[in-house]
Amino acid sequence: MESLRDKYEVVIGLEVHAQLKTKSKIFAPDGTEFGKEPNSETSPITLGMPGVLPVLNKEVVNMGILTGLALNCEIPERCKFDRKQYFYPDLPKGYQISQYDEPICVNGHIDIKGKRIGITRAHLEEDAGKLVHAGAAGLAGSSYSLVDLNRAGTPLLEIVSEPDMRSAEEARMYMEELRNIVRYIGVCDGNLEEGSMRCDANISIMPKGSKVFGTRAEIKNVNSFSALQRAIEYEIDRQIEIVEEGGEVVQETRLWDDNARETKSMRGKEDAHDYRYFPEPDLMPLQISREWVQEIKDRMPELPEAKRQRYMGLGLSEYDASVIVEQMGLALFFDEVLKLGVTPKIAVNFIMGEIAAYLKEEHIEIADTKLTPENLAELISLIEKNTISNNIGKQIIIDMMKTGEKASSIVEERGLSQITDESAIKKIVQKVVEANPQQVEAYKGGKTQLLGFFVGQVMKETKGRANPKAVNDLLKEILG
Ligand code: ADP
Ligand code: MG
Protein backbone atom coordinates (compact mmCIF):
# COMPACT_ATOMS: atom_id res chain seq x y z
CA MET A 1 0.00 0.00 0.00
CA GLU A 2 2.82 2.39 0.89
CA SER A 3 4.24 2.40 -2.62
CA LEU A 4 0.77 2.72 -4.15
CA ARG A 5 0.21 5.77 -2.00
CA ASP A 6 3.05 7.49 -3.84
CA LYS A 7 1.04 7.34 -7.06
CA TYR A 8 -1.84 9.35 -5.62
CA GLU A 9 -2.47 12.72 -4.13
CA VAL A 10 -4.97 12.91 -1.31
CA VAL A 11 -7.46 15.78 -1.06
CA ILE A 12 -9.28 16.49 2.18
CA GLY A 13 -11.83 19.12 3.22
CA LEU A 14 -13.43 19.21 6.66
CA GLU A 15 -16.88 20.33 7.77
CA VAL A 16 -16.73 21.01 11.49
CA HIS A 17 -19.77 21.64 13.65
CA ALA A 18 -19.08 23.62 16.79
CA GLN A 19 -21.81 23.81 19.41
CA LEU A 20 -21.98 27.41 20.58
CA LYS A 21 -22.00 27.81 24.35
CA THR A 22 -25.03 30.06 24.71
CA LYS A 23 -27.36 29.71 27.70
CA SER A 24 -30.46 29.37 25.55
CA LYS A 25 -31.16 27.93 22.13
CA ILE A 26 -30.77 29.66 18.80
CA PHE A 27 -34.47 30.40 18.24
CA ALA A 28 -36.11 29.46 21.55
CA PRO A 29 -35.74 30.29 25.25
CA ASP A 30 -35.08 26.67 26.41
CA GLY A 31 -31.79 25.98 28.15
CA THR A 32 -28.89 24.20 26.50
CA GLU A 33 -27.33 22.48 29.49
CA PHE A 34 -26.10 18.97 28.77
CA GLY A 35 -27.36 15.94 30.70
CA LYS A 36 -30.80 17.19 31.75
CA GLU A 37 -33.79 14.87 31.96
CA PRO A 38 -34.86 13.94 28.41
CA ASN A 39 -37.26 16.44 26.82
CA SER A 40 -37.15 18.81 29.81
CA GLU A 41 -35.39 21.55 27.82
CA THR A 42 -38.05 21.99 25.18
CA SER A 43 -40.72 24.50 24.26
CA PRO A 44 -43.41 24.71 21.60
CA ILE A 45 -40.83 26.34 19.32
CA THR A 46 -38.36 23.49 19.72
CA LEU A 47 -41.13 20.94 19.28
CA GLY A 48 -42.17 22.56 16.00
CA MET A 49 -45.75 23.30 17.02
CA PRO A 50 -47.87 25.03 14.41
CA GLY A 51 -48.05 28.80 14.63
CA VAL A 52 -44.96 29.39 16.74
CA LEU A 53 -42.28 31.80 15.59
CA PRO A 54 -38.52 31.53 15.95
CA VAL A 55 -36.71 34.46 17.61
CA LEU A 56 -33.01 34.78 16.89
CA ASN A 57 -30.71 34.72 19.94
CA LYS A 58 -28.35 37.69 19.59
CA GLU A 59 -25.57 35.97 21.53
CA VAL A 60 -25.44 33.29 18.83
CA VAL A 61 -24.73 35.98 16.26
CA ASN A 62 -22.07 37.55 18.51
CA MET A 63 -20.33 34.19 18.81
CA GLY A 64 -20.63 33.57 15.08
CA ILE A 65 -18.99 36.92 14.31
CA LEU A 66 -16.26 36.35 16.92
CA THR A 67 -15.42 32.94 15.47
CA GLY A 68 -15.44 34.29 11.94
CA LEU A 69 -13.00 37.04 12.89
CA ALA A 70 -10.76 34.53 14.66
CA LEU A 71 -10.73 32.49 11.44
CA ASN A 72 -9.82 35.55 9.33
CA CYS A 73 -13.22 35.54 7.63
CA GLU A 74 -15.13 38.40 6.14
CA ILE A 75 -18.42 39.12 7.86
CA PRO A 76 -20.82 40.23 5.10
CA GLU A 77 -23.15 43.12 5.91
CA ARG A 78 -26.09 40.85 5.32
CA CYS A 79 -26.78 37.20 5.92
CA LYS A 80 -29.97 35.20 6.03
CA PHE A 81 -31.49 31.95 7.24
CA ASP A 82 -32.89 29.19 5.06
CA ARG A 83 -34.96 26.07 5.54
CA LYS A 84 -33.26 22.81 4.74
CA GLN A 85 -35.94 20.14 4.38
CA TYR A 86 -35.44 16.57 5.36
CA PHE A 87 -37.32 14.05 7.39
CA TYR A 88 -35.91 12.38 10.44
CA PRO A 89 -37.62 11.54 13.73
CA ASP A 90 -35.27 13.81 15.72
CA LEU A 91 -36.34 16.82 13.62
CA PRO A 92 -39.96 17.58 14.55
CA LYS A 93 -40.42 20.52 12.17
CA GLY A 94 -39.42 18.45 9.15
CA TYR A 95 -36.82 21.07 8.30
CA GLN A 96 -33.73 22.55 9.86
CA ILE A 97 -33.14 26.30 9.96
CA SER A 98 -29.68 26.83 8.52
CA GLN A 99 -27.91 29.29 6.25
CA TYR A 100 -27.49 28.39 2.60
CA ASP A 101 -26.26 30.97 0.14
CA GLU A 102 -25.67 33.90 2.49
CA PRO A 103 -23.75 32.62 5.51
CA ILE A 104 -22.52 34.77 8.39
CA CYS A 105 -18.79 34.20 7.63
CA VAL A 106 -16.98 33.76 4.30
CA ASN A 107 -13.46 33.64 2.86
CA GLY A 108 -11.31 32.88 5.86
CA HIS A 109 -8.21 30.84 6.57
CA ILE A 110 -5.95 29.55 9.30
CA ASP A 111 -2.27 28.74 9.05
CA ILE A 112 -1.04 25.36 10.21
CA LYS A 113 2.74 25.22 10.57
CA GLY A 114 3.13 27.81 7.83
CA LYS A 115 0.61 26.25 5.47
CA ARG A 116 -2.59 28.15 4.76
CA ILE A 117 -5.85 26.21 4.90
CA GLY A 118 -8.75 28.11 3.38
CA ILE A 119 -12.08 28.39 5.13
CA THR A 120 -14.84 28.66 2.57
CA ARG A 121 -17.58 29.69 4.96
CA ALA A 122 -19.08 29.29 8.37
CA HIS A 123 -22.82 29.30 8.86
CA LEU A 124 -25.23 29.23 11.77
CA GLU A 125 -27.81 26.51 12.16
CA GLU A 126 -29.83 24.63 14.72
CA ASP A 127 -28.93 21.17 15.97
CA ALA A 128 -31.37 18.25 15.79
CA GLY A 129 -32.51 16.13 18.73
CA LYS A 130 -31.18 12.73 19.60
CA LEU A 131 -32.57 9.28 19.01
CA VAL A 132 -31.97 6.80 21.80
CA HIS A 133 -32.29 3.28 20.53
CA ALA A 134 -34.05 1.45 23.31
CA GLY A 135 -31.90 -1.64 22.91
CA ALA A 136 -28.80 0.48 23.41
CA ALA A 137 -30.43 2.15 26.42
CA GLY A 138 -30.54 -1.20 28.16
CA LEU A 139 -34.05 -2.31 27.27
CA ALA A 140 -32.80 -5.51 25.74
CA GLY A 141 -34.64 -6.83 22.75
CA SER A 142 -36.53 -3.58 22.24
CA SER A 143 -37.27 -2.83 18.66
CA TYR A 144 -38.17 0.82 19.09
CA SER A 145 -36.33 4.10 19.62
CA LEU A 146 -36.91 7.02 21.95
CA VAL A 147 -36.43 10.64 21.05
CA ASP A 148 -34.85 13.29 23.27
CA LEU A 149 -35.30 16.81 21.96
CA ASN A 150 -33.17 18.62 24.56
CA ARG A 151 -30.45 19.14 21.97
CA ALA A 152 -32.87 20.25 19.24
CA GLY A 153 -32.36 23.94 18.55
CA THR A 154 -28.92 24.15 20.16
CA PRO A 155 -26.88 26.66 18.14
CA LEU A 156 -24.22 25.29 15.85
CA LEU A 157 -21.63 26.99 13.72
CA GLU A 158 -20.64 24.83 10.76
CA ILE A 159 -17.13 25.68 9.59
CA VAL A 160 -16.41 24.47 6.06
CA SER A 161 -12.83 24.28 4.86
CA GLU A 162 -11.51 24.43 1.34
CA PRO A 163 -10.22 21.08 0.03
CA ASP A 164 -6.72 22.23 0.99
CA MET A 165 -5.44 19.42 3.16
CA ARG A 166 -3.21 16.74 1.68
CA SER A 167 -2.78 14.19 4.46
CA ALA A 168 -4.53 12.73 7.47
CA GLU A 169 -1.99 14.39 9.73
CA GLU A 170 -2.64 17.80 8.23
CA ALA A 171 -6.38 17.30 8.72
CA ARG A 172 -5.83 16.38 12.35
CA MET A 173 -3.64 19.43 12.95
CA TYR A 174 -6.23 21.70 11.33
CA MET A 175 -8.97 20.22 13.52
CA GLU A 176 -6.81 20.60 16.64
CA GLU A 177 -6.14 24.23 15.87
CA LEU A 178 -9.83 24.91 15.24
CA ARG A 179 -10.57 23.33 18.60
CA ASN A 180 -7.94 25.52 20.26
CA ILE A 181 -9.39 28.64 18.65
CA VAL A 182 -13.02 28.05 19.61
CA ARG A 183 -12.00 27.20 23.15
CA TYR A 184 -9.75 30.25 23.61
CA ILE A 185 -12.41 32.60 22.30
CA GLY A 186 -14.92 30.94 24.60
CA VAL A 187 -17.58 29.98 22.06
CA CYS A 188 -17.39 26.17 22.32
CA ASP A 189 -16.12 23.47 24.70
CA GLY A 190 -14.44 21.71 21.80
CA ASN A 191 -15.15 18.32 23.31
CA LEU A 192 -15.14 15.74 20.51
CA GLU A 193 -15.97 12.82 22.77
CA GLU A 194 -19.12 14.50 24.06
CA GLY A 195 -20.02 15.79 20.63
CA SER A 196 -19.83 19.52 21.32
CA MET A 197 -17.50 19.58 18.33
CA ARG A 198 -18.12 17.22 15.41
CA CYS A 199 -16.30 16.66 12.19
CA ASP A 200 -17.23 15.30 8.78
CA ALA A 201 -14.20 14.55 6.64
CA ASN A 202 -14.44 14.70 2.85
CA ILE A 203 -11.76 12.64 1.17
CA SER A 204 -10.82 11.97 -2.42
CA ILE A 205 -7.74 10.80 -4.28
CA MET A 206 -6.34 11.69 -7.69
CA PRO A 207 -3.25 10.62 -9.62
CA LYS A 208 -0.23 12.65 -8.57
CA GLY A 209 0.13 15.78 -10.68
CA SER A 210 -3.55 15.79 -11.69
CA LYS A 211 -5.49 19.03 -11.39
CA VAL A 212 -8.88 17.35 -11.38
CA PHE A 213 -10.16 16.25 -8.00
CA GLY A 214 -11.55 12.75 -7.66
CA THR A 215 -15.00 11.89 -6.36
CA ARG A 216 -15.15 12.33 -2.60
CA ALA A 217 -16.59 10.25 0.17
CA GLU A 218 -17.78 11.96 3.33
CA ILE A 219 -16.90 10.27 6.62
CA LYS A 220 -19.06 10.87 9.65
CA ASN A 221 -18.91 9.70 13.23
CA VAL A 222 -15.32 10.49 14.12
CA ASN A 223 -15.18 11.50 17.75
CA SER A 224 -11.56 11.96 18.62
CA PHE A 225 -8.51 13.42 16.93
CA SER A 226 -6.84 10.04 16.66
CA ALA A 227 -10.02 8.51 15.21
CA LEU A 228 -10.09 11.29 12.60
CA GLN A 229 -6.58 10.42 11.53
CA ARG A 230 -7.31 6.67 11.49
CA ALA A 231 -10.54 7.13 9.55
CA ILE A 232 -8.82 9.20 6.87
CA GLU A 233 -5.91 6.76 6.56
CA TYR A 234 -8.35 3.90 6.16
CA GLU A 235 -10.43 5.77 3.61
CA ILE A 236 -7.39 6.69 1.50
CA ASP A 237 -6.38 3.05 1.23
CA ARG A 238 -9.96 1.98 0.50
CA GLN A 239 -10.20 4.44 -2.39
CA ILE A 240 -6.78 3.54 -3.78
CA GLU A 241 -7.76 -0.09 -3.79
CA ILE A 242 -10.98 0.65 -5.70
CA VAL A 243 -9.19 2.75 -8.30
CA GLU A 244 -6.32 0.27 -8.67
CA GLU A 245 -8.83 -2.46 -9.39
CA GLY A 246 -10.32 -0.36 -12.16
CA GLY A 247 -13.39 0.74 -10.19
CA GLU A 248 -14.78 4.16 -9.38
CA VAL A 249 -15.25 5.81 -6.01
CA VAL A 250 -18.91 6.71 -5.48
CA GLN A 251 -20.02 9.91 -3.79
CA GLU A 252 -21.55 8.80 -0.53
CA THR A 253 -21.63 9.25 3.21
CA ARG A 254 -19.72 6.63 5.17
CA LEU A 255 -19.65 5.96 8.88
CA TRP A 256 -16.40 5.37 10.75
CA ASP A 257 -16.47 2.46 13.15
CA ASP A 258 -13.53 3.04 15.47
CA ASN A 259 -13.72 -0.43 17.01
CA ALA A 260 -13.75 -2.27 13.70
CA ARG A 261 -11.35 0.36 12.31
CA GLU A 262 -13.24 0.72 9.04
CA THR A 263 -15.76 2.92 7.27
CA LYS A 264 -19.12 1.57 6.16
CA SER A 265 -21.47 3.00 3.60
CA MET A 266 -24.38 4.80 5.25
CA ARG A 267 -26.24 6.45 2.41
CA GLY A 268 -25.78 8.07 -0.96
CA LYS A 269 -24.85 11.71 -0.56
CA GLU A 270 -27.69 14.14 -1.13
CA ASP A 271 -27.03 17.15 -3.30
CA ALA A 272 -28.16 20.58 -2.20
CA HIS A 273 -31.21 20.48 -4.49
CA ASP A 274 -32.51 17.42 -2.64
CA TYR A 275 -33.01 19.60 0.43
CA ARG A 276 -35.28 22.10 -1.33
CA TYR A 277 -33.63 25.04 0.40
CA PHE A 278 -35.66 28.24 0.53
CA PRO A 279 -35.37 31.44 2.61
CA GLU A 280 -36.82 31.06 6.10
CA PRO A 281 -39.99 33.16 5.92
CA ASP A 282 -40.25 33.64 9.68
CA LEU A 283 -36.88 35.38 10.08
CA MET A 284 -35.73 38.66 8.57
CA PRO A 285 -32.38 38.74 6.79
CA LEU A 286 -29.80 39.84 9.32
CA GLN A 287 -28.03 43.18 8.87
CA ILE A 288 -24.65 43.21 10.58
CA SER A 289 -23.35 46.76 10.91
CA ARG A 290 -19.62 47.46 10.77
CA GLU A 291 -19.90 48.95 14.28
CA TRP A 292 -21.23 45.64 15.55
CA VAL A 293 -18.32 43.79 13.95
CA GLN A 294 -15.85 46.27 15.45
CA GLU A 295 -17.40 45.89 18.88
CA ILE A 296 -16.85 42.13 18.69
CA LYS A 297 -13.34 42.58 17.31
CA ASP A 298 -12.45 44.66 20.35
CA ARG A 299 -13.37 41.71 22.56
CA MET A 300 -11.06 39.27 20.76
CA PRO A 301 -8.76 37.55 23.26
CA GLU A 302 -5.27 36.42 22.33
CA LEU A 303 -5.48 33.57 19.81
CA PRO A 304 -3.54 30.30 20.19
CA GLU A 305 -0.99 31.06 17.47
CA ALA A 306 -0.21 34.49 18.95
CA LYS A 307 0.14 32.88 22.35
CA ARG A 308 2.59 30.30 21.01
CA GLN A 309 4.65 33.03 19.38
CA ARG A 310 4.66 35.08 22.58
CA TYR A 311 5.82 32.08 24.62
CA MET A 312 8.59 31.38 22.13
CA GLY A 313 9.61 35.00 22.49
CA LEU A 314 10.02 34.34 26.22
CA GLY A 315 12.53 31.62 25.43
CA LEU A 316 10.27 28.56 25.37
CA SER A 317 10.93 25.97 22.69
CA GLU A 318 8.29 25.59 19.98
CA TYR A 319 7.42 22.23 21.49
CA ASP A 320 6.95 23.56 25.02
CA ALA A 321 4.93 26.51 23.75
CA SER A 322 2.63 24.19 21.77
CA VAL A 323 2.15 21.78 24.65
CA ILE A 324 1.10 24.56 27.01
CA VAL A 325 -1.24 26.15 24.47
CA GLU A 326 -2.93 22.77 23.88
CA GLN A 327 -3.93 22.78 27.55
CA MET A 328 -5.89 25.96 27.89
CA GLY A 329 -6.25 25.80 31.67
CA LEU A 330 -2.48 25.60 32.07
CA ALA A 331 -1.84 28.36 29.55
CA LEU A 332 -4.23 30.77 31.26
CA PHE A 333 -2.67 29.90 34.61
CA PHE A 334 0.80 30.43 33.17
CA ASP A 335 -0.27 33.86 31.91
CA GLU A 336 -1.42 34.82 35.40
CA VAL A 337 1.90 33.68 36.85
CA LEU A 338 3.80 35.66 34.20
CA LYS A 339 1.89 38.80 35.15
CA LEU A 340 3.46 38.48 38.60
CA GLY A 341 6.86 38.94 37.05
CA VAL A 342 8.39 35.49 37.54
CA THR A 343 11.15 34.00 35.40
CA PRO A 344 9.21 32.20 32.62
CA LYS A 345 11.54 29.22 32.31
CA ILE A 346 11.28 28.24 35.99
CA ALA A 347 7.50 28.59 35.89
CA VAL A 348 7.31 26.45 32.75
CA ASN A 349 9.41 23.73 34.32
CA PHE A 350 6.99 23.48 37.22
CA ILE A 351 3.88 23.71 35.07
CA MET A 352 4.97 21.17 32.47
CA GLY A 353 6.73 18.98 35.01
CA GLU A 354 5.24 18.28 38.43
CA ILE A 355 1.99 20.18 37.92
CA ALA A 356 1.03 18.67 34.55
CA ALA A 357 1.98 15.18 35.75
CA TYR A 358 -0.17 15.52 38.84
CA LEU A 359 -3.17 16.82 36.87
CA LYS A 360 -2.86 13.95 34.42
CA GLU A 361 -2.62 11.38 37.17
CA GLU A 362 -5.67 12.75 38.96
CA HIS A 363 -7.62 13.49 35.74
CA ILE A 364 -8.29 17.04 36.85
CA GLU A 365 -7.73 20.58 35.63
CA ILE A 366 -5.52 23.14 37.32
CA ALA A 367 -8.67 25.01 38.37
CA ASP A 368 -9.67 21.93 40.39
CA THR A 369 -6.56 22.30 42.55
CA LYS A 370 -5.92 24.84 45.28
CA LEU A 371 -2.80 26.23 43.67
CA THR A 372 -2.99 29.96 42.95
CA PRO A 373 -0.73 31.89 40.56
CA GLU A 374 0.40 33.97 43.56
CA ASN A 375 1.48 30.87 45.48
CA LEU A 376 3.43 29.47 42.55
CA ALA A 377 5.11 32.85 42.08
CA GLU A 378 6.05 32.91 45.75
CA LEU A 379 7.51 29.41 45.54
CA ILE A 380 9.62 30.46 42.57
CA SER A 381 10.84 33.54 44.41
CA LEU A 382 11.98 31.34 47.33
CA ILE A 383 14.03 29.30 44.86
CA GLU A 384 15.49 32.36 43.23
CA LYS A 385 16.45 33.82 46.61
CA ASN A 386 18.13 30.50 47.46
CA THR A 387 15.85 30.04 50.46
CA ILE A 388 15.02 26.58 49.14
CA SER A 389 16.49 24.42 46.43
CA ASN A 390 14.68 23.58 43.22
CA ASN A 391 14.34 20.00 44.45
CA ILE A 392 12.56 21.04 47.62
CA GLY A 393 10.30 23.16 45.43
CA LYS A 394 9.40 20.11 43.39
CA GLN A 395 8.67 18.20 46.58
CA ILE A 396 6.24 20.72 48.03
CA ILE A 397 4.37 21.80 44.90
CA ILE A 398 2.05 18.77 45.09
CA ASP A 399 1.11 19.66 48.67
CA MET A 400 0.49 23.22 47.60
CA MET A 401 -1.95 21.96 44.95
CA LYS A 402 -3.72 19.77 47.48
CA THR A 403 -3.91 22.16 50.41
CA GLY A 404 -3.58 25.67 49.00
CA GLU A 405 -0.88 26.36 51.56
CA LYS A 406 1.80 28.92 50.80
CA ALA A 407 5.31 27.68 50.04
CA SER A 408 6.83 29.84 52.77
CA SER A 409 4.62 28.35 55.47
CA ILE A 410 5.33 24.76 54.34
CA VAL A 411 9.06 25.54 54.33
CA GLU A 412 8.87 27.00 57.82
CA GLU A 413 6.71 24.23 59.27
CA ARG A 414 8.94 21.47 57.96
CA GLY A 415 12.30 23.21 58.33
CA LEU A 416 13.06 22.91 54.65
CA SER A 417 15.00 26.09 54.13
CA GLN A 418 18.29 25.71 52.42
CA ILE A 419 21.54 25.34 54.30
CA THR A 420 23.72 28.03 52.83
CA ASP A 421 26.11 28.29 55.74
CA GLU A 422 29.41 27.14 54.22
CA SER A 423 30.94 25.81 57.40
CA ALA A 424 27.87 23.66 58.10
CA ILE A 425 27.93 22.25 54.57
CA LYS A 426 31.70 21.74 54.74
CA LYS A 427 31.31 19.50 57.78
CA ILE A 428 28.85 17.29 55.98
CA VAL A 429 30.97 17.21 52.84
CA GLN A 430 33.97 16.11 54.88
CA LYS A 431 31.94 13.42 56.57
CA VAL A 432 30.77 12.06 53.21
CA VAL A 433 34.30 12.11 51.80
CA GLU A 434 35.66 10.23 54.81
CA ALA A 435 32.93 7.63 54.63
CA ASN A 436 33.71 6.77 51.00
CA PRO A 437 37.47 6.26 50.61
CA GLN A 438 37.17 3.95 47.59
CA GLN A 439 35.15 6.46 45.61
CA VAL A 440 37.57 9.22 46.61
CA GLU A 441 40.44 7.18 45.21
CA ALA A 442 38.56 6.45 41.99
CA TYR A 443 37.69 10.13 41.65
CA LYS A 444 41.28 11.15 42.10
CA GLY A 445 42.28 8.48 39.59
CA GLY A 446 40.22 10.31 36.95
CA LYS A 447 36.64 9.10 37.41
CA THR A 448 35.38 12.66 37.80
CA GLN A 449 31.81 11.64 36.99
CA LEU A 450 31.71 10.39 40.60
CA LEU A 451 31.13 13.99 41.62
CA GLY A 452 27.43 13.34 41.15
CA PHE A 453 27.62 10.46 43.60
CA PHE A 454 29.17 12.70 46.27
CA VAL A 455 26.61 15.45 45.66
CA GLY A 456 23.89 12.84 46.04
CA GLN A 457 25.33 11.64 49.36
CA VAL A 458 25.51 15.17 50.73
CA MET A 459 21.93 15.83 49.64
CA LYS A 460 20.84 12.62 51.32
CA GLU A 461 22.50 13.69 54.56
CA THR A 462 20.83 17.11 54.41
CA LYS A 463 17.47 15.87 53.09
CA GLY A 464 18.01 17.95 49.98
CA ARG A 465 18.49 21.15 51.89
CA ALA A 466 22.11 21.93 51.11
CA ASN A 467 22.71 24.65 48.53
CA PRO A 468 23.72 22.67 45.44
CA LYS A 469 26.26 25.21 44.21
CA ALA A 470 28.01 25.37 47.57
CA VAL A 471 28.07 21.56 47.72
CA ASN A 472 29.61 21.32 44.26
CA ASP A 473 32.23 23.96 44.97
CA LEU A 474 33.22 22.46 48.31
CA LEU A 475 33.42 18.94 46.96
CA LYS A 476 35.69 20.03 44.12
CA GLU A 477 37.84 21.88 46.57
CA ILE A 478 38.16 18.99 49.03
CA LEU A 479 38.54 16.24 46.44
CA GLY A 480 41.17 18.31 44.66
P1 ADP B 1 -21.74 19.48 0.92
O1 ADP B 1 -22.29 20.64 1.67
O2 ADP B 1 -22.67 18.89 -0.06
O3 ADP B 1 -21.14 18.46 1.80
P2 ADP B 1 -19.60 21.23 -0.06
O4 ADP B 1 -19.38 21.65 -1.45
O5 ADP B 1 -20.04 22.24 0.91
O6 ADP B 1 -20.56 19.99 -0.05
O7 ADP B 1 -18.22 20.62 0.43
C1 ADP B 1 -18.10 20.01 1.62
C2 ADP B 1 -16.63 19.79 1.92
O8 ADP B 1 -16.05 18.90 1.00
C3 ADP B 1 -15.78 21.02 1.90
O9 ADP B 1 -15.00 21.02 3.08
C4 ADP B 1 -14.90 20.86 0.68
O10 ADP B 1 -13.64 21.43 0.89
C5 ADP B 1 -14.79 19.38 0.57
N1 ADP B 1 -14.57 18.88 -0.79
C6 ADP B 1 -15.19 19.28 -1.92
N2 ADP B 1 -14.76 18.58 -2.97
C7 ADP B 1 -13.85 17.69 -2.50
C8 ADP B 1 -13.05 16.67 -3.10
N3 ADP B 1 -13.10 16.38 -4.38
N4 ADP B 1 -12.22 15.97 -2.29
C9 ADP B 1 -12.16 16.22 -0.97
N5 ADP B 1 -12.88 17.16 -0.37
C10 ADP B 1 -13.72 17.90 -1.11
MG1 MG C 1 -22.09 19.52 4.01
Short mmCIF file of C-alpha atoms and ligand atoms in Angstrom, two decimals, residues 11-15 84 120-121 158-164 200-205 213-218 251 269-272 275 277, ligand 1:
data_model
loop_
_atom_site.label_atom_id
_atom_site.label_comp_id
_atom_site.label_asym_id
_atom_site.label_seq_id
_atom_site.Cartn_x
_atom_site.Cartn_y
_atom_site.Cartn_z
CA VAL A 11 -7.46 15.78 -1.06
CA ILE A 12 -9.28 16.49 2.18
CA GLY A 13 -11.83 19.12 3.22
CA LEU A 14 -13.43 19.21 6.66
CA GLU A 15 -16.88 20.33 7.77
CA LYS A 84 -33.26 22.81 4.74
CA THR A 120 -14.84 28.66 2.57
CA ARG A 121 -17.58 29.69 4.96
CA GLU A 158 -20.64 24.83 10.76
CA ILE A 159 -17.13 25.68 9.59
CA VAL A 160 -16.41 24.47 6.06
CA SER A 161 -12.83 24.28 4.86
CA GLU A 162 -11.51 24.43 1.34
CA PRO A 163 -10.22 21.08 0.03
CA ASP A 164 -6.72 22.23 0.99
CA ASP A 200 -17.23 15.30 8.78
CA ALA A 201 -14.20 14.55 6.64
CA ASN A 202 -14.44 14.70 2.85
CA ILE A 203 -11.76 12.64 1.17
CA SER A 204 -10.82 11.97 -2.42
CA ILE A 205 -7.74 10.80 -4.28
CA PHE A 213 -10.16 16.25 -8.00
CA GLY A 214 -11.55 12.75 -7.66
CA THR A 215 -15.00 11.89 -6.36
CA ARG A 216 -15.15 12.33 -2.60
CA ALA A 217 -16.59 10.25 0.17
CA GLU A 218 -17.78 11.96 3.33
CA GLN A 251 -20.02 9.91 -3.79
CA LYS A 269 -24.85 11.71 -0.56
CA GLU A 270 -27.69 14.14 -1.13
CA ASP A 271 -27.03 17.15 -3.30
CA ALA A 272 -28.16 20.58 -2.20
CA TYR A 275 -33.01 19.60 0.43
CA TYR A 277 -33.63 25.04 0.40
P1 ADP B 1 -21.74 19.48 0.92
O1 ADP B 1 -22.29 20.64 1.67
O2 ADP B 1 -22.67 18.89 -0.06
O3 ADP B 1 -21.14 18.46 1.80
P2 ADP B 1 -19.60 21.23 -0.06
O4 ADP B 1 -19.38 21.65 -1.45
O5 ADP B 1 -20.04 22.24 0.91
O6 ADP B 1 -20.56 19.99 -0.05
O7 ADP B 1 -18.22 20.62 0.43
C1 ADP B 1 -18.10 20.01 1.62
C2 ADP B 1 -16.63 19.79 1.92
O8 ADP B 1 -16.05 18.90 1.00
C3 ADP B 1 -15.78 21.02 1.90
O9 ADP B 1 -15.00 21.02 3.08
C4 ADP B 1 -14.90 20.86 0.68
O10 ADP B 1 -13.64 21.43 0.89
C5 ADP B 1 -14.79 19.38 0.57
N1 ADP B 1 -14.57 18.88 -0.79
C6 ADP B 1 -15.19 19.28 -1.92
N2 ADP B 1 -14.76 18.58 -2.97
C7 ADP B 1 -13.85 17.69 -2.50
C8 ADP B 1 -13.05 16.67 -3.10
N3 ADP B 1 -13.10 16.38 -4.38
N4 ADP B 1 -12.22 15.97 -2.29
C9 ADP B 1 -12.16 16.22 -0.97
N5 ADP B 1 -12.88 17.16 -0.37
C10 ADP B 1 -13.72 17.90 -1.11
#
